[in-house]
Amino acid sequence: GFNVGISLHLVPQFNEKDPDVFFSLFEWVAESRSWEDAERTLLLQCTFTGRAQEAYSVLTVTDDKVYAKVKTAVLSDLVAQFNRWCSASQVTTFEGLSDLVILEQFKSSLPESVVTCSN
């Protein structure tokens, strides 16, 4: 039978910065273990953090048990967040987006006190 505790150890750690990799790995494990939708969504609920957790929490009681709807809600929310980030940063071209991503990656490698001063 399905054991939540054991199954949770098989689930990859959720990463908002790379949800596609998370879902690919999760689906591979879920398929290999023959998890049903209700089991998959229960494990996702235990794994999600941040915006993904918020997107999950607004689903209806029926939808939160349907894996495809949970995945779509999480990815749609992250896309909307990305679009707001681009808009707030006044990015309108691919070159501008590339520059912004490089800047953010550089800032993430710096100590927090330096980043605070540079903003």
PDB file of C-alpha atoms in Angstrom:
ATOM      1  CA  GLY A   1       0.000   0.000   0.000  1.00  0.00           C
ATOM      2  CA  PHE A   2       0.827   3.673  -0.157  1.00  0.00           C
ATOM      3  CA  ASN A   3       2.914   5.016   2.725  1.00  0.00           C
ATOM      4  CA  VAL A   4       3.200   8.831   2.869  1.00  0.00           C
ATOM      5  CA  GLY A   5       6.322   8.818   5.053  1.00  0.00           C
ATOM      6  CA  ILE A   6       8.280   6.471   2.823  1.00  0.00           C
ATOM      7  CA  SER A   7       6.997   8.109  -0.360  1.00  0.00           C
ATOM      8  CA  LEU A   8       8.022  11.599   0.784  1.00  0.00           C
ATOM      9  CA  HIS A   9      11.641  10.454   0.915  1.00  0.00           C
ATOM     10  CA  LEU A  10      11.436   9.640  -2.800  1.00  0.00           C
ATOM     11  CA  VAL A  11      10.080  13.048  -3.833  1.00  0.00           C
ATOM     12  CA  PRO A  12      12.662  15.568  -5.087  1.00  0.00           C
ATOM     13  CA  GLN A  13      12.957  18.882  -3.257  1.00  0.00           C
ATOM     14  CA  PHE A  14      10.790  21.580  -4.840  1.00  0.00           C
ATOM     15  CA  ASN A  15      12.679  24.500  -6.369  1.00  0.00           C
ATOM     16  CA  GLU A  16      10.662  27.531  -7.548  1.00  0.00           C
ATOM     17  CA  LYS A  17      13.554  28.564  -9.767  1.00  0.00           C
ATOM     18  CA  ASP A  18      13.367  25.335 -11.772  1.00  0.00           C
ATOM     19  CA  PRO A  19       9.855  23.867 -11.555  1.00  0.00           C
ATOM     20  CA  ASP A  20      10.141  22.018 -14.876  1.00  0.00           C
ATOM     21  CA  VAL A  21      13.012  19.901 -13.575  1.00  0.00           C
ATOM     22  CA  PHE A  22      11.112  19.253 -10.357  1.00  0.00           C
ATOM     23  CA  PHE A  23       7.968  18.115 -12.188  1.00  0.00           C
ATOM     24  CA  SER A  24       9.979  15.917 -14.584  1.00  0.00           C
ATOM     25  CA  LEU A  25      11.729  14.169 -11.696  1.00  0.00           C
ATOM     26  CA  PHE A  26       8.533  13.950  -9.658  1.00  0.00           C
ATOM     27  CA  GLU A  27       6.599  12.433 -12.563  1.00  0.00           C
ATOM     28  CA  TRP A  28       9.353   9.889 -13.192  1.00  0.00           C
ATOM     29  CA  VAL A  29       9.205   8.751  -9.548  1.00  0.00           C
ATOM     30  CA  ALA A  30       5.394   8.817  -9.517  1.00  0.00           C
ATOM     31  CA  GLU A  31       5.150   6.690 -12.660  1.00  0.00           C
ATOM     32  CA  SER A  32       7.726   4.197 -11.425  1.00  0.00           C
ATOM     33  CA  ARG A  33       5.811   3.859  -8.110  1.00  0.00           C
ATOM     34  CA  SER A  34       2.373   3.810  -9.817  1.00  0.00           C
ATOM     35  CA  TRP A  35       1.023   6.622  -7.648  1.00  0.00           C
ATOM     36  CA  GLU A  36      -2.569   7.684  -8.275  1.00  0.00           C
ATOM     37  CA  ASP A  37      -3.517  11.373  -8.635  1.00  0.00           C
ATOM     38  CA  ALA A  38      -4.676  11.654  -5.018  1.00  0.00           C
ATOM     39  CA  GLU A  39      -1.345  10.279  -3.792  1.00  0.00           C
ATOM     40  CA  ARG A  40       0.634  12.566  -6.110  1.00  0.00           C
ATOM     41  CA  THR A  41      -1.220  15.683  -5.027  1.00  0.00           C
ATOM     42  CA  LEU A  42      -0.912  14.771  -1.353  1.00  0.00           C
ATOM     43  CA  LEU A  43       2.862  14.505  -1.762  1.00  0.00           C
ATOM     44  CA  LEU A  44       2.991  17.768  -3.718  1.00  0.00           C
ATOM     45  CA  GLN A  45       1.090  19.512  -0.926  1.00  0.00           C
ATOM     46  CA  CYS A  46       3.803  18.358   1.497  1.00  0.00           C
ATOM     47  CA  THR A  47       6.603  19.447  -0.857  1.00  0.00           C
ATOM     48  CA  PHE A  48       5.529  22.838  -2.215  1.00  0.00           C
ATOM     49  CA  THR A  49       6.890  26.056  -0.760  1.00  0.00           C
ATOM     50  CA  GLY A  50       6.350  29.751  -1.448  1.00  0.00           C
ATOM     51  CA  ARG A  51       4.302  30.707  -4.492  1.00  0.00           C
ATOM     52  CA  ALA A  52       3.645  27.078  -5.435  1.00  0.00           C
ATOM     53  CA  GLN A  53       2.116  26.468  -2.021  1.00  0.00           C
ATOM     54  CA  GLU A  54      -0.048  29.569  -2.440  1.00  0.00           C
ATOM     55  CA  ALA A  55      -1.212  28.439  -5.897  1.00  0.00           C
ATOM     56  CA  TYR A  56      -2.102  25.025  -4.467  1.00  0.00           C
ATOM     57  CA  SER A  57      -3.989  26.526  -1.525  1.00  0.00           C
ATOM     58  CA  VAL A  58      -6.474  28.407  -3.738  1.00  0.00           C
ATOM     59  CA  LEU A  59      -7.561  25.301  -5.668  1.00  0.00           C
ATOM     60  CA  THR A  60     -10.990  23.871  -4.926  1.00  0.00           C
ATOM     61  CA  VAL A  61     -11.290  20.732  -2.806  1.00  0.00           C
ATOM     62  CA  THR A  62     -12.017  18.790  -6.004  1.00  0.00           C
ATOM     63  CA  ASP A  63      -9.236  20.318  -8.136  1.00  0.00           C
ATOM     64  CA  ASP A  64      -6.561  19.897  -5.473  1.00  0.00           C
ATOM     65  CA  LYS A  65      -6.789  16.123  -5.968  1.00  0.00           C
ATOM     66  CA  VAL A  66      -6.247  16.248  -9.755  1.00  0.00           C
ATOM     67  CA  TYR A  67      -2.531  16.188 -10.567  1.00  0.00           C
ATOM     68  CA  ALA A  68      -2.817  17.930 -13.953  1.00  0.00           C
ATOM     69  CA  LYS A  69      -4.790  20.812 -12.415  1.00  0.00           C
ATOM     70  CA  VAL A  70      -2.301  21.208  -9.561  1.00  0.00           C
ATOM     71  CA  LYS A  71       0.652  21.253 -11.952  1.00  0.00           C
ATOM     72  CA  THR A  72      -1.067  23.740 -14.278  1.00  0.00           C
ATOM     73  CA  ALA A  73      -1.987  26.035 -11.376  1.00  0.00           C
ATOM     74  CA  VAL A  74       1.576  26.064 -10.032  1.00  0.00           C
ATOM     75  CA  LEU A  75       3.227  26.624 -13.405  1.00  0.00           C
ATOM     76  CA  SER A  76       0.664  29.300 -14.396  1.00  0.00           C
ATOM     77  CA  ASP A  77       1.279  31.155 -11.148  1.00  0.00           C
ATOM     78  CA  LEU A  78       5.044  31.065 -11.670  1.00  0.00           C
ATOM     79  CA  VAL A  79       4.631  32.326 -15.259  1.00  0.00           C
ATOM     80  CA  ALA A  80       2.447  35.184 -13.994  1.00  0.00           C
ATOM     81  CA  GLN A  81       5.076  36.003 -11.365  1.00  0.00           C
ATOM     82  CA  PHE A  82       7.779  35.985 -14.060  1.00  0.00           C
ATOM     83  CA  ASN A  83       5.711  38.336 -16.232  1.00  0.00           C
ATOM     84  CA  ARG A  84       5.204  40.746 -13.309  1.00  0.00           C
ATOM     85  CA  TRP A  85       8.954  40.658 -12.592  1.00  0.00           C
ATOM     86  CA  CYS A  86       9.738  41.517 -16.229  1.00  0.00           C
ATOM     87  CA  SER A  87       7.156  44.292 -16.238  1.00  0.00           C
ATOM     88  CA  ALA A  88       8.383  45.792 -12.951  1.00  0.00           C
ATOM     89  CA  SER A  89      11.947  45.664 -14.266  1.00  0.00           C
ATOM     90  CA  GLN A  90      10.791  47.327 -17.497  1.00  0.00           C
ATOM     91  CA  VAL A  91      12.110  44.470 -19.614  1.00  0.00           C
ATOM     92  CA  THR A  92      10.669  44.509 -23.127  1.00  0.00           C
ATOM     93  CA  THR A  93      13.262  42.649 -25.213  1.00  0.00           C
ATOM     94  CA  PHE A  94      15.071  39.347 -25.073  1.00  0.00           C
ATOM     95  CA  GLU A  95      18.365  41.235 -24.665  1.00  0.00           C
ATOM     96  CA  GLY A  96      16.920  43.132 -21.708  1.00  0.00           C
ATOM     97  CA  LEU A  97      15.723  39.883 -20.161  1.00  0.00           C
ATOM     98  CA  SER A  98      19.142  38.314 -20.687  1.00  0.00           C
ATOM     99  CA  ASP A  99      20.827  41.290 -19.001  1.00  0.00           C
ATOM    100  CA  LEU A 100      18.398  41.126 -16.083  1.00  0.00           C
ATOM    101  CA  VAL A 101      18.950  37.387 -15.558  1.00  0.00           C
ATOM    102  CA  ILE A 102      22.721  37.831 -15.619  1.00  0.00           C
ATOM    103  CA  LEU A 103      22.477  40.708 -13.140  1.00  0.00           C
ATOM    104  CA  GLU A 104      20.254  38.643 -10.806  1.00  0.00           C
ATOM    105  CA  GLN A 105      22.635  35.683 -11.008  1.00  0.00           C
ATOM    106  CA  PHE A 106      25.560  37.957 -10.198  1.00  0.00           C
ATOM    107  CA  LYS A 107      23.697  39.506  -7.257  1.00  0.00           C
ATOM    108  CA  SER A 108      22.824  36.054  -5.906  1.00  0.00           C
ATOM    109  CA  SER A 109      26.541  35.263  -5.682  1.00  0.00           C
ATOM    110  CA  LEU A 110      27.260  38.340  -3.535  1.00  0.00           C
ATOM    111  CA  PRO A 111      26.917  38.684   0.234  1.00  0.00           C
ATOM    112  CA  GLU A 112      23.499  40.066   1.210  1.00  0.00           C
ATOM    113  CA  SER A 113      24.990  43.282   2.652  1.00  0.00           C
ATOM    114  CA  VAL A 114      26.618  44.097  -0.704  1.00  0.00           C
ATOM    115  CA  VAL A 115      23.389  43.382  -2.603  1.00  0.00           C
ATOM    116  CA  THR A 116      21.428  45.651  -0.256  1.00  0.00           C
ATOM    117  CA  CYS A 117      23.859  48.504  -0.888  1.00  0.00           C
ATOM    118  CA  SER A 118      23.798  47.978  -4.652  1.00  0.00           C
ATOM    119  CA  ASN A 119      19.999  48.092  -4.920  1.00  0.00           C
TER     120      ASN A 119
END
